[in-house]
XYZ file of C-alpha atoms in Angstrom:
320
model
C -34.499 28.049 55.703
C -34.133 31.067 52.990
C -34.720 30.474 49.643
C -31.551 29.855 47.645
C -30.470 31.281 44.734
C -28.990 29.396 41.703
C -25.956 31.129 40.009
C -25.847 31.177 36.077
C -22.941 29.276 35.971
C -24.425 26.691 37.351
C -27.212 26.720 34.658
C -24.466 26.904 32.065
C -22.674 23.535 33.641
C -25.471 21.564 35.149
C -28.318 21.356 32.137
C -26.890 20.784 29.001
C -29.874 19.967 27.469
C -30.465 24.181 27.415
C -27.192 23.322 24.383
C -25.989 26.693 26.122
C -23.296 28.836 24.175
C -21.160 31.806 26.395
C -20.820 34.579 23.915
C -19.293 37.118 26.402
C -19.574 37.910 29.936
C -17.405 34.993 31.663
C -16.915 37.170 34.557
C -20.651 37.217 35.146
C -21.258 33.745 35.593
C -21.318 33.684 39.659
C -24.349 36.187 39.318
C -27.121 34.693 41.061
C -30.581 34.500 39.944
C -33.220 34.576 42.331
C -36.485 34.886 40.498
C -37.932 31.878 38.492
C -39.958 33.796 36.037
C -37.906 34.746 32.879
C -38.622 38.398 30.885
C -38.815 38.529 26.974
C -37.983 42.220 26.702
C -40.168 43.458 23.775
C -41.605 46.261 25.105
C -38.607 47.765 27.229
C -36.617 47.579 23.583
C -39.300 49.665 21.893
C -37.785 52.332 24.620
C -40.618 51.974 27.515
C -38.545 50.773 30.891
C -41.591 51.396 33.526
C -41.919 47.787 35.470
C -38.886 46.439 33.604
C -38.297 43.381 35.068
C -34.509 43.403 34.961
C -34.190 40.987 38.183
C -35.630 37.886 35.358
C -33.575 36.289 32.364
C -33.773 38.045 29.861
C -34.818 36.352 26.587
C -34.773 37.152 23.190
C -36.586 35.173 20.954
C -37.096 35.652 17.102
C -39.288 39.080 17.549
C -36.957 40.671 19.975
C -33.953 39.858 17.409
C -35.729 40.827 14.398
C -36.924 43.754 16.344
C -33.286 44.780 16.937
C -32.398 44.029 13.101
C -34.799 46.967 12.134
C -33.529 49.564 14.072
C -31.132 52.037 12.583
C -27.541 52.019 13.961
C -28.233 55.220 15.684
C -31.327 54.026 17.744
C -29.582 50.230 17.973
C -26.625 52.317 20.178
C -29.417 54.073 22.104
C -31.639 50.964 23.194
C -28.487 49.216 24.110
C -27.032 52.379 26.544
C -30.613 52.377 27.933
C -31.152 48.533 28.282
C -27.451 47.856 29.954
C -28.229 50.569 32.738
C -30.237 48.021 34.876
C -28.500 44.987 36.708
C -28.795 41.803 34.447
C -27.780 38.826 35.287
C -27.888 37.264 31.949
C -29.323 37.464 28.308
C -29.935 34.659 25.816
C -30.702 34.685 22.311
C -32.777 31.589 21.028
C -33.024 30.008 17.540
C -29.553 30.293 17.196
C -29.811 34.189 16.113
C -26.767 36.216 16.371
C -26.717 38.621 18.871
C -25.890 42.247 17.599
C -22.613 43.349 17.807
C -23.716 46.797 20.200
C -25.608 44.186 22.603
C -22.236 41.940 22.609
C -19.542 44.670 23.105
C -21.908 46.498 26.049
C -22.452 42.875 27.270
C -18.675 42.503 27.771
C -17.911 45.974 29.102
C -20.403 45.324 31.941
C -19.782 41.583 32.363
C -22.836 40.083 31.676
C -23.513 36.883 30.620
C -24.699 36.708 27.315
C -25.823 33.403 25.430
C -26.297 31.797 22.265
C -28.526 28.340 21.789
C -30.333 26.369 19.204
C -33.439 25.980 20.957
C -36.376 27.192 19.965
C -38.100 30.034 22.487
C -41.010 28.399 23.529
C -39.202 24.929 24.448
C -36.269 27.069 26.302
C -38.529 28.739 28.038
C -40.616 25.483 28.936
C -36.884 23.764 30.100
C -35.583 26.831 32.092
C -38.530 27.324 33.778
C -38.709 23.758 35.250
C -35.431 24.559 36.365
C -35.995 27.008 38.346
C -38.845 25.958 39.655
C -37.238 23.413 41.231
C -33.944 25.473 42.352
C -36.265 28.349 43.916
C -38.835 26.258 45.536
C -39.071 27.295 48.988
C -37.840 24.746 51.032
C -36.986 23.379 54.404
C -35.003 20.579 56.509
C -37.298 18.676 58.833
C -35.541 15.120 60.939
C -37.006 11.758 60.166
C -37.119 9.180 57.657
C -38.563 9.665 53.890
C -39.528 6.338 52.590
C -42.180 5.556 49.452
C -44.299 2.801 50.842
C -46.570 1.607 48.354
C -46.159 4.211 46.244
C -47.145 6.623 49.010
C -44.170 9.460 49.776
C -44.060 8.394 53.710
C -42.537 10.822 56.089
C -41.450 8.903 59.755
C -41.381 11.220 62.450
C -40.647 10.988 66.245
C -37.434 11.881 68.920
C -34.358 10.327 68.160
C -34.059 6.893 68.944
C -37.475 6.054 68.431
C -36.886 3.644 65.896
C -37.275 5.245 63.045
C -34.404 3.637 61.118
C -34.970 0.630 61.939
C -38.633 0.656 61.287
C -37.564 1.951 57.596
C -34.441 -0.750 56.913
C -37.627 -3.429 57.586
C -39.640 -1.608 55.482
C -37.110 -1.760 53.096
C -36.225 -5.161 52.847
C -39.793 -6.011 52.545
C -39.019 -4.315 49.299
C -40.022 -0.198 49.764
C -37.727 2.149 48.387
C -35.753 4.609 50.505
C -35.609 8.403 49.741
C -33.779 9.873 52.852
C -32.874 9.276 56.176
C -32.054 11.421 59.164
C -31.991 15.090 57.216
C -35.414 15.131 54.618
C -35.132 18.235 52.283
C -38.405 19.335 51.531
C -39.565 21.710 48.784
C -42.813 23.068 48.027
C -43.043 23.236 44.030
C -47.049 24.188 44.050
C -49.882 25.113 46.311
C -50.520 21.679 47.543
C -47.042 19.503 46.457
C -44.312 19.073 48.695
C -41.029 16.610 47.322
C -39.038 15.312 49.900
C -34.948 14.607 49.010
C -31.456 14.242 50.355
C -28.450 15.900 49.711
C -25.327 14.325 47.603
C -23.414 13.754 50.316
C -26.260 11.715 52.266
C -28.412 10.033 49.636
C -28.421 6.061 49.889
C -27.296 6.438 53.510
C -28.647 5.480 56.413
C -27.251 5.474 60.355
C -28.059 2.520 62.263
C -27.307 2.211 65.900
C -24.839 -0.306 66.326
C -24.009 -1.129 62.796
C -23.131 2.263 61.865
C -23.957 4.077 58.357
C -25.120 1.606 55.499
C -25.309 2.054 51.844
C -28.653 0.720 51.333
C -28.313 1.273 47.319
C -25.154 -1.039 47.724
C -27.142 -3.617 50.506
C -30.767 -3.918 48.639
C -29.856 -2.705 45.044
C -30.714 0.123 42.975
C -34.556 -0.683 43.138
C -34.654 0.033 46.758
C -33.482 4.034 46.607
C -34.785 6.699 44.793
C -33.958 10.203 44.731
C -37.015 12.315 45.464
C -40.840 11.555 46.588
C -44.247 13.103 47.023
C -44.937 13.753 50.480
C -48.354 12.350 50.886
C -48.453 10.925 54.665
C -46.821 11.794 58.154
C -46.164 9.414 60.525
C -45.211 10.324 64.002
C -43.661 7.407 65.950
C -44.092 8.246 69.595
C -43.208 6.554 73.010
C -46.354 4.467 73.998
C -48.035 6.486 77.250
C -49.961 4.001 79.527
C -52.690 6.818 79.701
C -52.243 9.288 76.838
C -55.500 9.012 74.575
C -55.062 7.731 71.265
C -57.054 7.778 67.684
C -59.621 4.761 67.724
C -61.600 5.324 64.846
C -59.770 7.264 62.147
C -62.917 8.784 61.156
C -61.443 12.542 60.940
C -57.572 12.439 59.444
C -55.645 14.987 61.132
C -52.934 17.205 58.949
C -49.575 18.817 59.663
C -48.921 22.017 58.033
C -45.026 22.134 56.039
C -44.124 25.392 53.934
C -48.623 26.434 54.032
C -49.407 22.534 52.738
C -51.100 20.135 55.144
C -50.033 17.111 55.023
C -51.955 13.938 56.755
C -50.484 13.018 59.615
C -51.534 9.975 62.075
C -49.639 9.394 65.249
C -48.435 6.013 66.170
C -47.262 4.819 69.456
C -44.841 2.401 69.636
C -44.091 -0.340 72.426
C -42.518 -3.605 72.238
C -45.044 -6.357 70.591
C -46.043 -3.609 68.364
C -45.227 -4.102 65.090
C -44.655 -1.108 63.400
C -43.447 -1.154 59.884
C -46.422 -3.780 59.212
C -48.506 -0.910 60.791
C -47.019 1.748 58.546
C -48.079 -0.847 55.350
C -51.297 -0.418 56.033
C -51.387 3.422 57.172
C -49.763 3.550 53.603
C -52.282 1.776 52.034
C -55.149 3.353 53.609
C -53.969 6.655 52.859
C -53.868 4.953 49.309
C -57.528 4.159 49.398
C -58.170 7.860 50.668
C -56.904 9.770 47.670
C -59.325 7.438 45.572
C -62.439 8.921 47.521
C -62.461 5.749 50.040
C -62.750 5.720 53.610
C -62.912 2.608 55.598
C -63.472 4.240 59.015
C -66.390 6.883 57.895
C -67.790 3.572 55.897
C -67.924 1.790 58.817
C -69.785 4.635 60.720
C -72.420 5.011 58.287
C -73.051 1.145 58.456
C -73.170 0.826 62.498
C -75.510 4.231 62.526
C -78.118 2.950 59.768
C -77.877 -0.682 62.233
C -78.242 1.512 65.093
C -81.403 3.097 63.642
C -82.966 0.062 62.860
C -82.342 -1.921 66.023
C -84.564 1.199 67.420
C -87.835 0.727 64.900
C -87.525 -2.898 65.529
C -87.271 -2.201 68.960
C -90.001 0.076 69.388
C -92.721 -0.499 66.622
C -94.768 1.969 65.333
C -98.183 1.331 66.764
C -101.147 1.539 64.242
């Protein structure tokens, strides 16, 4: 899936805590902005344009304006013809400084976006970036069931009609929370963080067979939805195979890779007696006892290999 954009209207309507002010440039608003670093234009203003990064929001904080304020009307015009010849998609002046009156009338001849806000650089630039952190992250769909399961960001996989659903509405009336069902959004913000989430239109929701789509916020209560969760476990639930070999031990965790981030992944089969969601408790809370530098399995190894060792000196001597 491509990486979306995020259109400065958007920005302008969606975050108010940015306290946002449209000086000129309406027309500009659907220009999309598809790099999350933002550009505090000191340098290029001083007349030096080489690696200008006009493809960024452009900020001005209290140097840039003061900057400005200096220059004589003459060399104010010329700075402005020379900064307005690259594409912009939007300026904004912090601190609640004025912006000059050459930067405002170029600003509406070429349609560009140009704000005003009380906040102060550093904490705008702390707020937007989150923002578009989160709007720009790459991202991809996968199909299953995102469900936090003691605090562990679960991810049920398998074909459809598995039982994914149904092992997730158990899971959530023995009080887990679900994050999505059927269509899991996922979006790599770092190096090793993926956040799975639903869209609008299907958050809450979940398709049973036979009952049809529920509103589980509605069914279980507010407590038992939430809106996005660390991916930190994949579970593949898979068609039990009289003679496929499966994991006995769980000494060695096998990982799935999404968007370059691997993701432990354990692969469950499921028949009926089986029960599942009680098995995906535990997987949960295993993986639980993993992050904190605990592992049952590789425990249990070292115990039956020192036993093991012993059984052999006791059994053979050491003969003086």
């Amino acid at each position: 899936m491509p990486v979306p954009g995020i259109t400065v209207e958007t920005i302008l309507r969606e975050h108010e805590d940015l306290k946002l002010a449209l000086i000129t440039g309406e027309e500009g608003l659907t220009n999309r902005i598809n790099n999350a670093e933002i550009n505090r234009p000191g340098l290029s203003l001083t007349g030096f344009f080489d690696f200008f990064a006009n493809d960024r929001i452009q900020i001005f904080g209290k140097g840039e304006w003061a900057y400005l304020n200096s220059l004589t009307p003459e060399h104010l015009n010329d700075i402005t013809e020379k900064f307005f010849q690259f594409h912009l998609n939007c300026i904004i002046y912090t601190h609640g400084n004025e912006p000059q009156t050459p930067f405002v009338e170029m600003a509406k001849q070429k349609g560009i976006p140009l704000f005003l806000t009380p906040v102060s650089t550093h904490r705008f630039i702390t707020l937007i970036s989150q923002i578009l952190d989160r709007a720009l992250a790459p991202r991809t769909m996968r199909h299953g069931v995102l469900i936090e399961v003691f605090g562990i960001g679960t991810l049920l996989t398998g074909k459809s009609g598995v039982g994914k659903s149904e092992t997730a509405l158990e899971l959530i009336e023995r009080g887990h929370r679900l994050v999505a069902d059927d269509m899991v959004e996922i979006r790599r913000l770092s190096e090793s963080y993926l956040i799975g989430s639903c869209s609008d239109l299907l958050r809450h929701h979940m398709e049973i067979r036979g009952l049809g789509i529920l509103n589980i916020k509605d069914l279980f209560g507010v407590g038992s939805v939430r809106d996005h969760k660390l991916i930190e476990l994949i579970i593949n639930l898979k068609e039990w195979e009289e003679h496929a070999e499966y994991e006995r031990t769980g000494i060695e965790l096998s990982t799935e890779d999404i968007l370059g981030v691997s993701i432990p992944y354990i692969e469950i089969p499921v028949k009926p007696g089986r029960n599942i969601p009680i098995i995906v408790e535990t997987a949960a809370m295993n993986q639980r006892l993993r992050k904190m530098g605990k592992n049952s399995a590789k425990e249990f190894s070292t115990k039956l290999n020192t036993y093991i060792q012993q059984s052999k000196i006791e059994t053979n001597p050491v003969k003086d």
